[in-house]
XYZ file of C-alpha atoms in Angstrom:
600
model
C 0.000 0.000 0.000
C 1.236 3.472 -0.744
C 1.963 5.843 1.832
C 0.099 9.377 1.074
C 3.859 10.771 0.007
C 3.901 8.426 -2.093
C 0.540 8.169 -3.667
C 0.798 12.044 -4.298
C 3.982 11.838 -5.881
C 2.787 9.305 -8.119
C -0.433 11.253 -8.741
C 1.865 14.182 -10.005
C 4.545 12.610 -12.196
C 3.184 9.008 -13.670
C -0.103 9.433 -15.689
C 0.446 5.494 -16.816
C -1.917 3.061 -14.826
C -0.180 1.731 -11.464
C 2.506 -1.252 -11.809
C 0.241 -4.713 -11.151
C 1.842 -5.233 -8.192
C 0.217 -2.668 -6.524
C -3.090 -3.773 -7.612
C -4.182 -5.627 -4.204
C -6.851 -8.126 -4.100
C -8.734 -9.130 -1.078
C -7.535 -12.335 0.774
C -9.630 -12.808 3.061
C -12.502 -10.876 5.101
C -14.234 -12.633 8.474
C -17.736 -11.226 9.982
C -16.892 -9.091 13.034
C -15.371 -11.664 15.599
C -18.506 -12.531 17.880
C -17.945 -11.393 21.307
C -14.774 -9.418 20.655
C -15.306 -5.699 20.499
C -12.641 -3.126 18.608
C -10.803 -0.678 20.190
C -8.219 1.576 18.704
C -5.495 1.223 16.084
C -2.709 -0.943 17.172
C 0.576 1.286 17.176
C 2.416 1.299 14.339
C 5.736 0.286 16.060
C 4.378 -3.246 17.541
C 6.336 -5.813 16.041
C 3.871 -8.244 14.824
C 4.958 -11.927 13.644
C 3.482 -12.925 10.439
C 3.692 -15.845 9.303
C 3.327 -16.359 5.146
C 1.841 -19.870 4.105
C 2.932 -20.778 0.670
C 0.892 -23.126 -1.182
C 1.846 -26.703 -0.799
C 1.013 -27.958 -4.446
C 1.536 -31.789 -4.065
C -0.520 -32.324 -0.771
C -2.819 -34.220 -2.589
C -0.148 -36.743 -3.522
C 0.597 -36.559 0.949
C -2.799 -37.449 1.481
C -2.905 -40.219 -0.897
C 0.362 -42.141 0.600
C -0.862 -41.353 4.425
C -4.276 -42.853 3.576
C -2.168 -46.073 1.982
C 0.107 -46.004 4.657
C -2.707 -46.059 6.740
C -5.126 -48.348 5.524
C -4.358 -51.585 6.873
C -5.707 -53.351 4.176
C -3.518 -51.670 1.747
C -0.061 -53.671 0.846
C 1.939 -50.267 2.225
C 0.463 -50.480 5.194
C 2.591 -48.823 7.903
C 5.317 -47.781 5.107
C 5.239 -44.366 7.303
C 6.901 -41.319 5.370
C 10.627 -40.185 6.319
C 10.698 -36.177 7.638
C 12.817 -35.781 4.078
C 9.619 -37.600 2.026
C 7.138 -35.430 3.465
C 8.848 -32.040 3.542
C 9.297 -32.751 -0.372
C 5.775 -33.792 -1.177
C 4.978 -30.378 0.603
C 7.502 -27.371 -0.777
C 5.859 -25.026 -2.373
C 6.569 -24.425 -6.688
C 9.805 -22.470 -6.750
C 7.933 -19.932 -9.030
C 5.786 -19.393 -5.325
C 9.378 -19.201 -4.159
C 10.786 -16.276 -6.270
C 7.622 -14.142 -6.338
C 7.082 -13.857 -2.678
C 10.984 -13.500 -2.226
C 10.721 -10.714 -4.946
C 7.586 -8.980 -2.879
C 9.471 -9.445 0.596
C 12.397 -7.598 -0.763
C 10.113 -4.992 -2.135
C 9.422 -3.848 1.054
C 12.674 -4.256 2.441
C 13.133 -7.324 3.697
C 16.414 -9.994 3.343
C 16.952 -13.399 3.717
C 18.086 -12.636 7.294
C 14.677 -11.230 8.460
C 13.213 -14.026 6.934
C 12.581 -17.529 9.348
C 12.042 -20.415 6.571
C 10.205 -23.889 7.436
C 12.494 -26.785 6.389
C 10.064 -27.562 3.434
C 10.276 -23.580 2.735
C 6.201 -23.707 2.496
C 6.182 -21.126 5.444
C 7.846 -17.844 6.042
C 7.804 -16.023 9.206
C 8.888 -12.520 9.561
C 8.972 -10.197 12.111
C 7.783 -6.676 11.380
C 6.188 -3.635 12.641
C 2.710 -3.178 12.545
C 3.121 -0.092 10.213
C 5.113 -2.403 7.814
C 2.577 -5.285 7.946
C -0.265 -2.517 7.012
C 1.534 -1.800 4.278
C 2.311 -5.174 2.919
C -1.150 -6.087 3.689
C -3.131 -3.324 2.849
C -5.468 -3.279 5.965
C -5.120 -1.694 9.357
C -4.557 -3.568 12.394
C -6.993 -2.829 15.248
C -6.690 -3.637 19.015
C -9.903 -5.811 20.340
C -11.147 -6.636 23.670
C -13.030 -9.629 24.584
C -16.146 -9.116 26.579
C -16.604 -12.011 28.783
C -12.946 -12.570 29.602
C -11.070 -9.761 29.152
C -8.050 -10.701 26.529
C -6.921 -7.952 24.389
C -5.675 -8.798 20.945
C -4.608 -7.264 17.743
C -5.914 -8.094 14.780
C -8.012 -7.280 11.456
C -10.937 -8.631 9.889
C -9.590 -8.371 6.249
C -6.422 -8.366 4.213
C -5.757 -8.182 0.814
C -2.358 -9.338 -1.415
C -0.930 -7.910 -4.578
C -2.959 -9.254 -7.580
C 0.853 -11.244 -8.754
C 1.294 -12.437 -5.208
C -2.500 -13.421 -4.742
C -2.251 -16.820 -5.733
C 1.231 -17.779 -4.326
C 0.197 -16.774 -0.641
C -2.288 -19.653 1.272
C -2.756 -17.257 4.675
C -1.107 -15.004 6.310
C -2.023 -15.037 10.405
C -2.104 -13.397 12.788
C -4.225 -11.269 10.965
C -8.059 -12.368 11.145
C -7.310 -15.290 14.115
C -9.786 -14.793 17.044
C -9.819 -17.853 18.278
C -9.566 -18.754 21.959
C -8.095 -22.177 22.651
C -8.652 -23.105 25.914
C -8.783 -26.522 28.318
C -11.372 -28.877 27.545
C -12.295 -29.466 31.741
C -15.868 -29.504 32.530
C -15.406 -29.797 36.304
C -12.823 -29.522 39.219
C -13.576 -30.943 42.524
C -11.319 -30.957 45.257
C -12.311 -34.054 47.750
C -12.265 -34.136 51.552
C -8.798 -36.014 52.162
C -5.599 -33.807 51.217
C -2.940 -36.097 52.387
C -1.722 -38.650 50.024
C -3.093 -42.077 50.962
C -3.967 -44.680 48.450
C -6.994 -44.770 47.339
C -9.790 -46.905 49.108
C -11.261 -49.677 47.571
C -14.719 -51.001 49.380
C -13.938 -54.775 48.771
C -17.341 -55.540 50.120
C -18.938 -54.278 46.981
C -17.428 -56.590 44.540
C -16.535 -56.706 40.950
C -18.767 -55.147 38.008
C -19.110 -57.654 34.802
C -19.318 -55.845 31.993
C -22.162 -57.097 29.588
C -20.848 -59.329 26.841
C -17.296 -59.096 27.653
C -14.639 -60.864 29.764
C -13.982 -57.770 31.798
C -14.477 -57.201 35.603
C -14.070 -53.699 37.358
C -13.900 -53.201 40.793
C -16.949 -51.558 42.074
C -15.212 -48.613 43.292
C -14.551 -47.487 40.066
C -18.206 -46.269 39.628
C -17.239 -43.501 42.292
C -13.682 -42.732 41.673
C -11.426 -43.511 37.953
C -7.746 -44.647 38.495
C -5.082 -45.955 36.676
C -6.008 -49.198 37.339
C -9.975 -49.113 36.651
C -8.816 -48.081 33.693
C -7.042 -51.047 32.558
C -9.354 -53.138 34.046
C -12.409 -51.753 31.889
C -10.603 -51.594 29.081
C -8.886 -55.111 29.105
C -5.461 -53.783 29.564
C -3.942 -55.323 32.768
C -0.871 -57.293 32.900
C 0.315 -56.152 29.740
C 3.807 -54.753 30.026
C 5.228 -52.002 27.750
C 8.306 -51.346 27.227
C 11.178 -48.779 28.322
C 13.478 -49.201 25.653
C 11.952 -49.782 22.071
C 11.778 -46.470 21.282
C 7.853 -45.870 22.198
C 7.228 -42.548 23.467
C 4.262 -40.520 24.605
C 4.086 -37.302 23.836
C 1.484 -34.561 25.375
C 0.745 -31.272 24.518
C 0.362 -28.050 26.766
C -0.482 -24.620 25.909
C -1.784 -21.130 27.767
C 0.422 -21.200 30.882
C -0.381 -25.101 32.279
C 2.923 -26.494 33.736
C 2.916 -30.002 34.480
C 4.260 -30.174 38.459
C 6.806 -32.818 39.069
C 5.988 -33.171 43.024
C 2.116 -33.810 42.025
C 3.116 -37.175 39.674
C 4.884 -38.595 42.324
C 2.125 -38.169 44.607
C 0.033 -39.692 41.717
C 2.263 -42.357 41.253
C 2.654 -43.290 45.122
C -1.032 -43.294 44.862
C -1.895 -45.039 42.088
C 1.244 -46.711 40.262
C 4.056 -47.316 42.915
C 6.306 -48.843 40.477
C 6.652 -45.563 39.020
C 7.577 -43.739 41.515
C 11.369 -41.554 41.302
C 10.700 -41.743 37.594
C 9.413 -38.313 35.408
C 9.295 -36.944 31.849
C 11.506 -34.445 29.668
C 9.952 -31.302 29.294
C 10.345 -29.149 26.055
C 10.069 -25.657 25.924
C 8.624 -23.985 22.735
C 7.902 -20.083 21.751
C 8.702 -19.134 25.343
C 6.977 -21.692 27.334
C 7.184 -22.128 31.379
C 7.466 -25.237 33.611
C 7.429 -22.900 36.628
C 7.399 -25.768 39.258
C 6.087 -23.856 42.353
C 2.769 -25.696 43.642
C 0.726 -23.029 43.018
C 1.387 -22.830 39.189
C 0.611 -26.503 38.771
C -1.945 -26.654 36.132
C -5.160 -29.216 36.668
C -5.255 -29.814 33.144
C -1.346 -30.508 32.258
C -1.087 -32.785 35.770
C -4.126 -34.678 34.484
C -2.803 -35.491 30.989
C 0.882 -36.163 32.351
C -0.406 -38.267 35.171
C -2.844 -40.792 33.842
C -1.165 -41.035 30.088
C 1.893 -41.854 31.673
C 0.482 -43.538 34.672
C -1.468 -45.787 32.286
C 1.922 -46.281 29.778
C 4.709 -46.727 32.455
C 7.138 -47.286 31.730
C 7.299 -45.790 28.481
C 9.234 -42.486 28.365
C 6.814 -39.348 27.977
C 7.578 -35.593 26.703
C 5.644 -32.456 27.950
C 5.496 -29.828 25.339
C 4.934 -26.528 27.125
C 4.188 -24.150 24.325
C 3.601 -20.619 24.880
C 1.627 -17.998 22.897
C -1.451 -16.325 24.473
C -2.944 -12.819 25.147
C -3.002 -10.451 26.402
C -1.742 -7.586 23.866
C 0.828 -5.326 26.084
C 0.683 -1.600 23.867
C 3.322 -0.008 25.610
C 6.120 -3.172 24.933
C 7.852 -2.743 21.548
C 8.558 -6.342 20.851
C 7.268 -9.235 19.411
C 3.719 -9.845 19.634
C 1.976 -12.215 21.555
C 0.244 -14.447 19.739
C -2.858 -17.100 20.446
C -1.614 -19.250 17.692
C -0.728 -22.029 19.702
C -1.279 -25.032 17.304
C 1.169 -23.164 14.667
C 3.954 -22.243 17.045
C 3.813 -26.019 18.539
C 3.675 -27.855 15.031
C 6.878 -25.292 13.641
C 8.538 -27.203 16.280
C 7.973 -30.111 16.219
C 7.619 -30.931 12.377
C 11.289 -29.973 12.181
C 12.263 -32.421 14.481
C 14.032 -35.665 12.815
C 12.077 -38.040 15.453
C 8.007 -37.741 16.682
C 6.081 -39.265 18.924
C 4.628 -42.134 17.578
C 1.219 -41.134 20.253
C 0.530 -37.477 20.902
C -2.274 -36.452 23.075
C -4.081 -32.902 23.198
C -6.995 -31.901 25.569
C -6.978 -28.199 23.697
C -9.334 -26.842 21.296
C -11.836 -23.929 20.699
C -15.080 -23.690 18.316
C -14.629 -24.628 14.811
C -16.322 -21.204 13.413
C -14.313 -19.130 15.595
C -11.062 -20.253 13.683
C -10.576 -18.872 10.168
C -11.377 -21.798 7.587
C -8.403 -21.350 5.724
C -6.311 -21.102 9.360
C -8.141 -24.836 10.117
C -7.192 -26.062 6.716
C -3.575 -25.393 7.127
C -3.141 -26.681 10.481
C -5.365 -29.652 9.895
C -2.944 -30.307 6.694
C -0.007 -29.744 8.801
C -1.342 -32.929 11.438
C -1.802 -35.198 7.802
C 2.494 -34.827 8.052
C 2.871 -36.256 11.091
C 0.057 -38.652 10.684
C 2.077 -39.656 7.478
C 4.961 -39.648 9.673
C 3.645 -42.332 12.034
C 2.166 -40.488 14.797
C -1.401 -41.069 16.182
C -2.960 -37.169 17.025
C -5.873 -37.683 19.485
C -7.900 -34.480 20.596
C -10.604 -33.899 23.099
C -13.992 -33.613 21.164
C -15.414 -31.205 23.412
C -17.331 -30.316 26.987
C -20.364 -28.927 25.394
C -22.055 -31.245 24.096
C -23.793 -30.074 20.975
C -23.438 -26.246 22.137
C -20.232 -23.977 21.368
C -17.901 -26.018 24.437
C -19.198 -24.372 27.158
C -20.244 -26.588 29.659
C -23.075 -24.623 31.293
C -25.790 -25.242 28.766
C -27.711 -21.548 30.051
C -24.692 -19.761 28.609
C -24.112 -21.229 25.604
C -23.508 -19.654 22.554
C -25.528 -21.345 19.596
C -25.578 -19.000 16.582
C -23.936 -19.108 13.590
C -20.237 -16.627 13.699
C -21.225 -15.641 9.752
C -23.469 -12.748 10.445
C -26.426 -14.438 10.293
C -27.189 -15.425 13.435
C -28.834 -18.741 12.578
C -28.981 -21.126 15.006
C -26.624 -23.540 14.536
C -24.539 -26.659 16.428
C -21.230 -25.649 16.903
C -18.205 -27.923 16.370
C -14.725 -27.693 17.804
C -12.013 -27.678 16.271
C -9.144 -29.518 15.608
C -11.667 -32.269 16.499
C -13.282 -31.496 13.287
C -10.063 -31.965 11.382
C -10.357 -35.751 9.126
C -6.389 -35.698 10.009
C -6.798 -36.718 13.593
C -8.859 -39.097 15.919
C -11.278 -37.489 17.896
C -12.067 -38.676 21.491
C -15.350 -38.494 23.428
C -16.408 -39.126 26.595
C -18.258 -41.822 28.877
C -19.074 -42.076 32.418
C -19.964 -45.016 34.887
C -19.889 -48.451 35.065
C -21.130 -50.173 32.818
C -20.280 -47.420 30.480
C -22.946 -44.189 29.532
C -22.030 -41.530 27.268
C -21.330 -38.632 28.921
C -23.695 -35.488 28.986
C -20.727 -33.211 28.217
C -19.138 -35.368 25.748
C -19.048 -32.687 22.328
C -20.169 -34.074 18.638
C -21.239 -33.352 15.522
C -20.399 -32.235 12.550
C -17.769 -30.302 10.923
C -18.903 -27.078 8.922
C -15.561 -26.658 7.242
C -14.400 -30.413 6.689
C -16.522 -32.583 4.157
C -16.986 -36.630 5.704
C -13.458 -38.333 4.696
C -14.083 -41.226 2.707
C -13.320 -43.383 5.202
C -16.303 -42.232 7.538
C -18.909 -42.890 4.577
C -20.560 -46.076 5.759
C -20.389 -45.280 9.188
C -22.076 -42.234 9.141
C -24.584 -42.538 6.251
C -26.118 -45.586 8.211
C -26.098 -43.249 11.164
C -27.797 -40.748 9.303
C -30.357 -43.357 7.638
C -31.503 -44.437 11.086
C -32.763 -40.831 12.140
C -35.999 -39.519 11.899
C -37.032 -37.057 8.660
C -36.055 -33.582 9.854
C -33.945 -34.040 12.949
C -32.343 -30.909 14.107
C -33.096 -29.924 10.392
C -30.750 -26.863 9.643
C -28.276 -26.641 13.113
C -25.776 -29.240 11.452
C -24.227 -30.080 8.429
C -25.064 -33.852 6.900
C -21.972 -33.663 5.070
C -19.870 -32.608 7.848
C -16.570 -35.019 9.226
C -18.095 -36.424 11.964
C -17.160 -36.345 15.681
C -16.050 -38.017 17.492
C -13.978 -41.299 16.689
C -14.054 -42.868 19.769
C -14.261 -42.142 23.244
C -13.467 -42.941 26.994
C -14.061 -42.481 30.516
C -14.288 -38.912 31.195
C -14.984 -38.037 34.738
C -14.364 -38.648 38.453
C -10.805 -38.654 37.356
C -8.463 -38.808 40.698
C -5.514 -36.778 40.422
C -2.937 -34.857 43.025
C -2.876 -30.862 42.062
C -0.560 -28.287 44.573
C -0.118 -31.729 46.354
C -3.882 -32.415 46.787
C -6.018 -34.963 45.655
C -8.869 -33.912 43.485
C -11.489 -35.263 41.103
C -11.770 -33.757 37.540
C -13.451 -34.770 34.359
C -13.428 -33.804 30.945
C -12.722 -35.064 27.330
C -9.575 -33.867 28.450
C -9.643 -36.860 30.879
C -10.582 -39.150 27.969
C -8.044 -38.022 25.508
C -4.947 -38.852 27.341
C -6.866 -42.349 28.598
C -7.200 -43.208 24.909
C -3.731 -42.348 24.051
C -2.231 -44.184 26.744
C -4.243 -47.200 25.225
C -2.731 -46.634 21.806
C 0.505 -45.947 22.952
C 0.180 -49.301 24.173
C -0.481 -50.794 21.548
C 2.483 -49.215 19.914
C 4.793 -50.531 22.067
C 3.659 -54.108 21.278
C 3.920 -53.505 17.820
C 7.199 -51.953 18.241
C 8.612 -54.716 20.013
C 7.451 -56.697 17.896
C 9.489 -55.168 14.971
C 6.063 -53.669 13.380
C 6.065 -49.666 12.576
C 3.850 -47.259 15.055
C 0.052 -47.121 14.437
C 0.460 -43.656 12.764
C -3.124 -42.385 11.454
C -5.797 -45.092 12.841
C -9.014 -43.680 12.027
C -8.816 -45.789 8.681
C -8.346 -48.675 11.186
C -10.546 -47.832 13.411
C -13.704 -47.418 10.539
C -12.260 -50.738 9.435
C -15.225 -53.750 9.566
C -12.207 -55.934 11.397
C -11.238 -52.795 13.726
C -14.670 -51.334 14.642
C -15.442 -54.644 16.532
C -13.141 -53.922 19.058
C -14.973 -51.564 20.901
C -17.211 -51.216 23.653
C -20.336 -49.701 21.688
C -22.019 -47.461 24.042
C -25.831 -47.044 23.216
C -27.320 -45.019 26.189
C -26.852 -41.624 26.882
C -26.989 -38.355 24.523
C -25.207 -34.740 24.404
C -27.117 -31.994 24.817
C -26.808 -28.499 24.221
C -27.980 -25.551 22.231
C -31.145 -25.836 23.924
C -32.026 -29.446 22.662
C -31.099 -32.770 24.112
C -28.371 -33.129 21.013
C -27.746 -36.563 19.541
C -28.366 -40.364 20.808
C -25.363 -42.534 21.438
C -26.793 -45.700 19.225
C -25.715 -49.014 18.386
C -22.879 -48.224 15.880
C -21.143 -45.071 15.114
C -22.860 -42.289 16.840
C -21.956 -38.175 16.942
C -21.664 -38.669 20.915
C -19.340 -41.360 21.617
C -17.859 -42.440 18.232
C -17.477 -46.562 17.841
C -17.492 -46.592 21.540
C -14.402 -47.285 24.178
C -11.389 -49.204 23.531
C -11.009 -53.145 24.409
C -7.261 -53.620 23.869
C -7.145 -57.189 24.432
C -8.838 -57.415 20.918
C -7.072 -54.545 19.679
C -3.780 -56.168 20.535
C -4.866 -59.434 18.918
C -5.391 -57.345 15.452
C -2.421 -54.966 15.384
C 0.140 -57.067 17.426
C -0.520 -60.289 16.482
C-alpha cells in the first residue's frame, strides 16, 4: 500500500496506470469476531509476527500415501513417510518461491529477516505493525473480549498484490480470534488432602461388563484410576516397554505447567512402580514449567499423570508451548500471539524423530477459527500422521453447544453474520487428520452429557467415515435438528473414553476432575500401548488409525455405548446408538482385541 507521500507523488509525475503489483486483491474478510469488540489502532511500532503460508502444491499426492500407509488393508500399510519424504511432497513451486521473495524484498526485507520452514512452504517474519499494514493493505486494530477480558490485535480483512494473490495460502495473525482453551468440565477438590492410596470397598465386589470378559472393581463407579482403567478396558498385565523407542508425547499450551511433586504423589497413589521416575519437558515459543505448587496446572497434571500412569514405563515428553494474550501496547517487541497449534507444530515438524502417540486436551469452536487457518493446520497434522504419529484431541465439553459446559450460557448461533442457530463444532476435532475422542461415564459405560459431537462445517466426511455415518444418518428420523448441522460434515467423534471422576494430586492435593480432556490422554495411553507391542514386535507405530478404526475388522473392538446423549444448544443433542454415533464415536477401547489385530 502506498503511503500518502507516495501516492501524491505518483499522482503528479506518472499518468500510466499503477505497476500490477500494486493492484491488491482481497484475501480474506471474516464477519466481526462474535464477542470481541474493537478498540483503537494498534501502534504502528508493535512488532507483529506474520507468518506467510505458501501453497503446498503436491498435498494431494501426501494425502494419498498417508491414507495407503494407513489403511491396513492396503499392501503399504505402515510404510510411514521419512521427515525428508514429506517435507518434499509439501515445498511449495519455486515460481511461489521467487515471487514472494521478490515482494518481501520490495518492502525491504532480506533473507536474514526471513525464518524459513524446512520444506520452505512457510515464512515467518517479524515486522512492525506499520510495515505489515503496508504489505497487507489493511489496518490492524486492538480488540477486547467481553466475557474474559483478553486484548488482541488483529483485522478482519487483508488483501495481497494481484501477482502475489495466488502464491500466498494465509497469512495469520491477521483475522485469528480464536480462543483455545482446556477442555475441563469440572474440578472438585475431595475431603482427604494427604496422600493415601486410594480406598477400595472390597465388600462391593466386581462389576461384569455385559458381553465381555472384563471385571471392574466396584469402586470405580465412584472414583477412575489408573487401574480401573485397565481393568475396563482389558489392559492389565500387559507390560510395555522402556526401551523400544515408544514414546508418549502430550501437549500443553496457555500457561499449564505439568508439576513434578504432584506425579509422584500420583504415582505413590496409584502406580508405585513408578515412583522416582518423570518426563523431559520441552520448551517452545517461550513456554514455562514454573514448578512452584501453586502454578501446577489441573489440566497438564491430568494429561501427564494418567497417560503416563497408564503407559509406564514408556518415556513421555511435555510440550509446554507458549503464545497467548493479552496484547501489552506499551512493549515494543514481538507480539503475543494465540496461535498455539502453529507455534507447537513449527517445532515439532522440524524435528528428525516424533512421537509415535501425541495427546491434546486443547481446542476452541470450529467457526471461531478462520477456515483457511483450520485447513492449514489440519494439513499440517496429515504430516505427522504420514509420519507415524497417532494425534488424538478432546472432542469437546459442550455437548452439541459452542464447548461451554453450562448449557444456560451457551452460545448457539452461527459466527457468519447471520445469526442462525446452529450446532457448533470444535475444532481440531473437526479436522479428518486426527482421531477425535469423546467421553463416557460409569460403570457399565454411559455416554457422557458433556461429551461434544457433531459435525464439521468446514471439513466434508473423509471417505473413510462414509458407511459409518450414512447408516447413522439413515436411522434418524425425517427432519432431525433440520438446519443446526451439516449432513456432510466429518463427523465427531472417533471414539471415546471415561471422562470423569478422574483422581488426580494438584498443589499436592487430591482432586477429582473430568473432561474429554480426561478421555483423551486415557485413549492415548491405550494406543501408545499398543504401539509398544507392535514396536517390540518389529512392526512400525500405528500412525493415522481412524482408517483402522472405521475398518469392519477394527470397529469390533470396541465397547459400543448405546445409552446416553449430548445436549446443548437448547435441545437434548444426539443419541449414542448401536454403531457409530456423533456422541461417543465406535465406543471405548477393548485392547485385548485390539492387541490381537495390530500385534498379532
Amino acid at each position: 500500500m502506498f503511503t500518502l507521500a507516495l501516492l501524491v507523488a505518483s499522482i503528479v509525475v506518472v499518468v500510466s496506470p499503477l505497476p500490477s503489483a500494486s493492484v491488491y486483491k482481497l484475501k480474506e474478510r471474516i464477519p466481526n469476531p462474535r464477542d470481541w469488540v474493537q478498540l483503537h489502532r494498534a501502534p504502528v511500532d508493535y512488532i507483529l509476527p506474520l507468518r506467510i503460508a505458501l501453497p503446498q502444491i503436491k498435498f494431494g499426492e501426501l494425502e494419498r500415501h498417508l491414507y495407503e500407509v494407513s489403511n491396513p488393508g492396503h499392501q503399504r500399510y505402515g510404510a510411514h513417510l521419512s521427515k525428508e519424504e514429506v517435507e518434499r511432497l509439501i515445498a511449495p513451486h519455486p515460481e511461489s518461491l521467487a515471487v514472494i521473495n521478490k515482494w518481501l524484498t520490495s518492502h525491504g526485507l532480506d533473507e536474514k529477516d526471513l525464518q524459513r520452514s524446512p520444506a520452505q512452504d512457510w515464512v515467518t517474519i517479524h515486522v512492525p505493525i506499520g510495515l505489515a499494514e503496508e504489505m497487507l493493505d489493511t489496518k490492524f486494530h486492538t480488540w477486547k473480549h467481553v466475557v474474559h477480558g483478553d486484548v488482541v490485535v488483529g483485522t478482519t480483512s487483508y488483501s495481497l498484490p494481484e501477482d502475489v494473490h495466488a502464491h500466498v495460502e494465509l497469512v495469520q495473525p491477521t483475522t485469528y480470534f480464536a480462543r483455545p482453551r482446556a477442555l475441563r468440565t469440572t474440578l472438585r477438590f475431595t475431603e482427604d488432602t494427604a496422600s493415601a492410596a486410594v480406598n477400595k470397598d472390597t465388600s462391593a465386589g466386581r462389576i461384569t461388563i455385559p458381553g465381555s470378559e472384563v471385571s471392574v472393581d466396584a469402586s470405580c463407579n465412584t472414583t477412575i484410576t489408573v487401574a480401573c482403567l485397565k481393568e475396563l478396558y482389558n489392559a492389565v498385565g500387559f507390560g510395555a516397554s522402556s526401551h523400544n523407542g515408544n514414546i508418549l508425547g502430550i501437549t500443553g499450551y496457555l500457561e499449564q505447567f505439568a508439576n513434578f511433586e504432584d506425579l509422584q504423589l500420583f504415582y505413590a497413589d496409584q502406580v508405585p512402580a513408578a515412583v522416582n521416575t518423570s518426563f523431559t519437558v520441552s520448551l517452545i515459543n517461550g513456554g514455562g514449567n514454573n514448578q512452584s505448587s501453586t502454578e501446577a496446572g489441573a489440566e497438564a497434571d491430568l494429561d501427564v499423570q494418567f497417560g503416563l500412569g497408564l503407559t509406564f514405563p514408556t518415556p513421555g515428553i511435555f510440550w509446554s508451548t507458549g503464545g497467548r494474550p493479552p496484547f501489552t501496547p506499551d512493549a515494543i517487541t514481538t507480539g503475543d500471539t494465540n496461535e498455539p497449534y502453529l507455534d507447537w507444530l513449527s517445532f515439532v515438524l522440524r524435528q528428525d524423530n516424533v512421537p509415535q502417540t501425541i495427546s491434546t486436551s486443547y481446542a476452541d469452536d470450529e467457526q471461531t477459527v478462520p477456515e483457511s487457518y483450520a485447513r492449514r493446520v489440519c494439513a499440517e497434522f496429515a504430516q505427522l500422521g504420514a509420519r507415524g504419529s497417532t494425534l488424538l484431541f478432546g472432542s469437546g465439553d459442550g455437548g452439541v453447544g459452542d464447548g461451554n459446559p453450562d448449557p444456560a450460557t451457551q452460545n448457539c448461533f452461527a459466527n457468519d453474520g447471520t445469526n442462525r442457530t446452529r450446532f457448533i463444532p470444535l475444532f481440531p476435532a473437526s479436522c479428518p487428520f486426527i482421531t477425535s475422542v469423546g467421553g463416557t461415564v460409569n460403570i457399565p459405560e454411559v455416554a457422557v452429557s458433556f461429551s461434544g459431537g457433531g459435525f464439521s462445517n468446514y471439513f466434508q466426511r473423509p471417505s473413510y467415515q462414509e458407511v459409518a455415518i450414512s447408516e447413522y444418518l439413515d436411522s434418524l428420523p425425517d427432519g432431525t435438528y433440520e438446519g443446526l448441522f451439516n449432513r456432510s460434515g466429518r463427523g465427531i467423534p472417533d471414539v471415546a473414553a471415561q471422562a470423569d471422576r478422574f483422581r488426580i494430586f494438584l498443589s499436592g492435593r487430591p482432586v477429582s476432575i473430568g473432561g474429554t480432556s480426561a478421555a483423551t490422554p486415557t485413549f492415548a495411553g491405550i494406543i501408545s500401548l499398543l504401539n509398544s507391542a507392535r514396536l517390540s514386535k518389529g512392526l512400525p507405530s500405528l500412525g493415522f488409525i481412524n482408517p483402522l478404526l472405521y475398518s469392519d475388522h477394527a470397529n469390533t473392538t470396541f465397547n459400543d455405548i448405546t445409552v446416553g446423549n449430548n445436549p446443548g444448544c437448547g435441545t437434548k443433542g444426539f443419541n449414542a446408538t448401536a454403531g457409530w454415533d456423533p456422541v461417543t464415536g465406535f465406543g471405548t477401547p477393548n485392547f485385548g482385541k485390539l492387541l490381537r489385530i495390530v500385534a498379532p
